[in-house]
Amino acid sequence: QVQLVESGGGLVQPGGSLRLSCAASRSIFEIYAMAWYRQAPGKQRELVARLAFGGRPNYPDVVKGRFTISRDNAKNTVYLQMNSLKPEDTAVYYCNADISGVGYWGQGTQVTVSS
């Protein structure tokens, strides 16, 4: 098991940047994959970035080139750097850990992109 705590959300203007953090309660070195999802009001939760252990990150086209996922194994933390933010990026962002096929979720952090 693992507990995940997201932070770094907030209000930002269109074109701005935010960096989200996801702190894990245990070493993430052996966690198969870490990912970020988001859920906007009235919409399904969607994947925005995924990084498997020893693999390359992958992103859906809607955020490719703007979002970057990274992990710091020494700090047991995963980050999501978000640049060139758009109003449609407004959502609650969730951290996810895949451990032996079981998914664990954080509580989420709100990101609002608005002028």
PDB file of C-alpha atoms in Angstrom:
ATOM      1  CA  GLN A   1       0.000   0.000   0.000  1.00  0.00           C
ATOM      2  CA  VAL A   2       0.914   3.643  -0.355  1.00  0.00           C
ATOM      3  CA  GLN A   3      -0.583   6.975   0.642  1.00  0.00           C
ATOM      4  CA  LEU A   4      -0.320   9.814  -1.848  1.00  0.00           C
ATOM      5  CA  VAL A   5      -0.629  13.529  -1.091  1.00  0.00           C
ATOM      6  CA  GLU A   6      -0.878  16.056  -3.899  1.00  0.00           C
ATOM      7  CA  SER A   7      -0.003  19.728  -3.608  1.00  0.00           C
ATOM      8  CA  GLY A   8       0.720  22.729  -5.783  1.00  0.00           C
ATOM      9  CA  GLY A   9      -2.671  23.437  -7.263  1.00  0.00           C
ATOM     10  CA  GLY A  10      -4.212  26.867  -7.412  1.00  0.00           C
ATOM     11  CA  LEU A  11      -5.475  29.655  -9.621  1.00  0.00           C
ATOM     12  CA  VAL A  12      -3.381  30.640 -12.612  1.00  0.00           C
ATOM     13  CA  GLN A  13      -3.987  32.836 -15.650  1.00  0.00           C
ATOM     14  CA  PRO A  14      -4.109  31.367 -19.153  1.00  0.00           C
ATOM     15  CA  GLY A  15      -0.593  30.871 -20.469  1.00  0.00           C
ATOM     16  CA  GLY A  16       0.798  30.456 -16.968  1.00  0.00           C
ATOM     17  CA  SER A  17       2.530  27.538 -15.300  1.00  0.00           C
ATOM     18  CA  LEU A  18       2.101  25.367 -12.239  1.00  0.00           C
ATOM     19  CA  ARG A  19       4.040  22.471 -10.783  1.00  0.00           C
ATOM     20  CA  LEU A  20       2.135  19.807  -8.937  1.00  0.00           C
ATOM     21  CA  SER A  21       3.789  17.486  -6.446  1.00  0.00           C
ATOM     22  CA  CYS A  22       2.749  14.049  -5.261  1.00  0.00           C
ATOM     23  CA  ALA A  23       4.446  12.838  -2.106  1.00  0.00           C
ATOM     24  CA  ALA A  24       4.320   9.105  -1.443  1.00  0.00           C
ATOM     25  CA  SER A  25       4.401   7.462   1.983  1.00  0.00           C
ATOM     26  CA  ARG A  26       6.885   4.848   0.848  1.00  0.00           C
ATOM     27  CA  SER A  27       9.691   4.459  -1.620  1.00  0.00           C
ATOM     28  CA  ILE A  28       8.501   4.899  -5.183  1.00  0.00           C
ATOM     29  CA  PHE A  29      11.573   3.207  -6.549  1.00  0.00           C
ATOM     30  CA  GLU A  30       9.798  -0.103  -6.873  1.00  0.00           C
ATOM     31  CA  ILE A  31       6.390   1.255  -7.859  1.00  0.00           C
ATOM     32  CA  TYR A  32       5.682   0.069 -11.389  1.00  0.00           C
ATOM     33  CA  ALA A  33       4.150   3.291 -12.654  1.00  0.00           C
ATOM     34  CA  MET A  34       3.168   6.716 -11.410  1.00  0.00           C
ATOM     35  CA  ALA A  35       0.640   8.842 -13.206  1.00  0.00           C
ATOM     36  CA  TRP A  36      -1.410  11.999 -13.095  1.00  0.00           C
ATOM     37  CA  TYR A  37      -5.077  12.115 -13.968  1.00  0.00           C
ATOM     38  CA  ARG A  38      -7.583  14.933 -13.963  1.00  0.00           C
ATOM     39  CA  GLN A  39     -11.323  15.263 -13.681  1.00  0.00           C
ATOM     40  CA  ALA A  40     -13.293  18.320 -14.713  1.00  0.00           C
ATOM     41  CA  PRO A  41     -16.890  18.892 -13.530  1.00  0.00           C
ATOM     42  CA  GLY A  42     -19.283  16.661 -15.413  1.00  0.00           C
ATOM     43  CA  LYS A  43     -16.496  14.778 -17.178  1.00  0.00           C
ATOM     44  CA  GLN A  44     -14.775  11.448 -16.728  1.00  0.00           C
ATOM     45  CA  ARG A  45     -11.389  11.180 -15.134  1.00  0.00           C
ATOM     46  CA  GLU A  46      -8.677  11.214 -17.806  1.00  0.00           C
ATOM     47  CA  LEU A  47      -4.996  10.390 -17.921  1.00  0.00           C
ATOM     48  CA  VAL A  48      -2.674  13.349 -18.478  1.00  0.00           C
ATOM     49  CA  ALA A  49       0.752  11.808 -17.857  1.00  0.00           C
ATOM     50  CA  ARG A  50       2.219   8.417 -16.990  1.00  0.00           C
ATOM     51  CA  LEU A  51       5.717   7.288 -16.163  1.00  0.00           C
ATOM     52  CA  ALA A  52       6.546   3.633 -15.724  1.00  0.00           C
ATOM     53  CA  PHE A  53       9.641   2.531 -13.858  1.00  0.00           C
ATOM     54  CA  GLY A  54      12.498   2.448 -16.323  1.00  0.00           C
ATOM     55  CA  GLY A  55      10.263   3.655 -19.130  1.00  0.00           C
ATOM     56  CA  ARG A  56       9.548   6.776 -21.058  1.00  0.00           C
ATOM     57  CA  PRO A  57       6.767   9.125 -20.076  1.00  0.00           C
ATOM     58  CA  ASN A  58       3.651   9.173 -22.176  1.00  0.00           C
ATOM     59  CA  TYR A  59       1.039  11.873 -22.620  1.00  0.00           C
ATOM     60  CA  PRO A  60      -2.225  12.280 -24.470  1.00  0.00           C
ATOM     61  CA  ASP A  61      -2.157  14.696 -27.378  1.00  0.00           C
ATOM     62  CA  VAL A  62      -4.188  17.263 -25.456  1.00  0.00           C
ATOM     63  CA  VAL A  63      -1.258  18.007 -23.109  1.00  0.00           C
ATOM     64  CA  LYS A  64       1.734  16.779 -25.113  1.00  0.00           C
ATOM     65  CA  GLY A  65       4.416  19.437 -25.323  1.00  0.00           C
ATOM     66  CA  ARG A  66       2.952  21.378 -22.401  1.00  0.00           C
ATOM     67  CA  PHE A  67       3.022  18.941 -19.471  1.00  0.00           C
ATOM     68  CA  THR A  68       6.030  17.048 -18.131  1.00  0.00           C
ATOM     69  CA  ILE A  69       5.999  14.260 -15.558  1.00  0.00           C
ATOM     70  CA  SER A  70       9.083  13.455 -13.540  1.00  0.00           C
ATOM     71  CA  ARG A  71       9.955  11.476 -10.445  1.00  0.00           C
ATOM     72  CA  ASP A  72      12.501  11.969  -7.691  1.00  0.00           C
ATOM     73  CA  ASN A  73      13.054   8.562  -6.139  1.00  0.00           C
ATOM     74  CA  ALA A  74      15.179  10.009  -3.330  1.00  0.00           C
ATOM     75  CA  LYS A  75      12.277  12.223  -2.237  1.00  0.00           C
ATOM     76  CA  ASN A  76       9.527   9.698  -2.994  1.00  0.00           C
ATOM     77  CA  THR A  77       7.872  12.405  -5.042  1.00  0.00           C
ATOM     78  CA  VAL A  78       6.393  12.693  -8.497  1.00  0.00           C
ATOM     79  CA  TYR A  79       5.921  16.038 -10.215  1.00  0.00           C
ATOM     80  CA  LEU A  80       3.771  17.392 -12.987  1.00  0.00           C
ATOM     81  CA  GLN A  81       5.102  20.543 -14.602  1.00  0.00           C
ATOM     82  CA  MET A  82       2.307  22.274 -16.499  1.00  0.00           C
ATOM     83  CA  ASN A  83       3.101  25.087 -18.921  1.00  0.00           C
ATOM     84  CA  SER A  84       1.020  27.147 -21.328  1.00  0.00           C
ATOM     85  CA  LEU A  85      -2.071  26.400 -19.299  1.00  0.00           C
ATOM     86  CA  LYS A  86      -5.481  26.804 -20.871  1.00  0.00           C
ATOM     87  CA  PRO A  87      -8.922  27.289 -19.320  1.00  0.00           C
ATOM     88  CA  GLU A  88      -9.798  23.759 -20.436  1.00  0.00           C
ATOM     89  CA  ASP A  89      -7.040  22.426 -18.169  1.00  0.00           C
ATOM     90  CA  THR A  90      -9.193  23.406 -15.200  1.00  0.00           C
ATOM     91  CA  ALA A  91      -9.862  20.279 -13.156  1.00  0.00           C
ATOM     92  CA  VAL A  92      -9.011  18.380 -10.015  1.00  0.00           C
ATOM     93  CA  TYR A  93      -5.694  16.660 -10.572  1.00  0.00           C
ATOM     94  CA  TYR A  94      -5.040  13.262  -8.988  1.00  0.00           C
ATOM     95  CA  CYS A  95      -1.856  11.317  -8.456  1.00  0.00           C
ATOM     96  CA  ASN A  96      -1.974   7.573  -9.094  1.00  0.00           C
ATOM     97  CA  ALA A  97       0.391   4.743  -8.216  1.00  0.00           C
ATOM     98  CA  ASP A  98       0.229   1.337  -9.881  1.00  0.00           C
ATOM     99  CA  ILE A  99       1.523  -1.343  -7.523  1.00  0.00           C
ATOM    100  CA  SER A 100       1.222  -4.858  -8.868  1.00  0.00           C
ATOM    101  CA  GLY A 101      -1.822  -3.899 -10.879  1.00  0.00           C
ATOM    102  CA  VAL A 102      -3.593  -2.184  -8.000  1.00  0.00           C
ATOM    103  CA  GLY A 103      -4.185   1.542  -8.323  1.00  0.00           C
ATOM    104  CA  TYR A 104      -3.839   3.955  -5.408  1.00  0.00           C
ATOM    105  CA  TRP A 105      -5.086   7.544  -5.467  1.00  0.00           C
ATOM    106  CA  GLY A 106      -4.401  10.778  -3.711  1.00  0.00           C
ATOM    107  CA  GLN A 107      -7.115  13.165  -2.605  1.00  0.00           C
ATOM    108  CA  GLY A 108      -6.591  15.524  -5.526  1.00  0.00           C
ATOM    109  CA  THR A 109      -5.607  19.148  -5.936  1.00  0.00           C
ATOM    110  CA  GLN A 110      -7.657  21.798  -7.725  1.00  0.00           C
ATOM    111  CA  VAL A 111      -6.201  23.618 -10.707  1.00  0.00           C
ATOM    112  CA  THR A 112      -8.149  26.581 -12.055  1.00  0.00           C
ATOM    113  CA  VAL A 113      -7.045  28.408 -15.177  1.00  0.00           C
ATOM    114  CA  SER A 114      -8.866  31.688 -15.516  1.00  0.00           C
ATOM    115  CA  SER A 115      -8.274  35.349 -16.138  1.00  0.00           C
TER     116      SER A 115
END
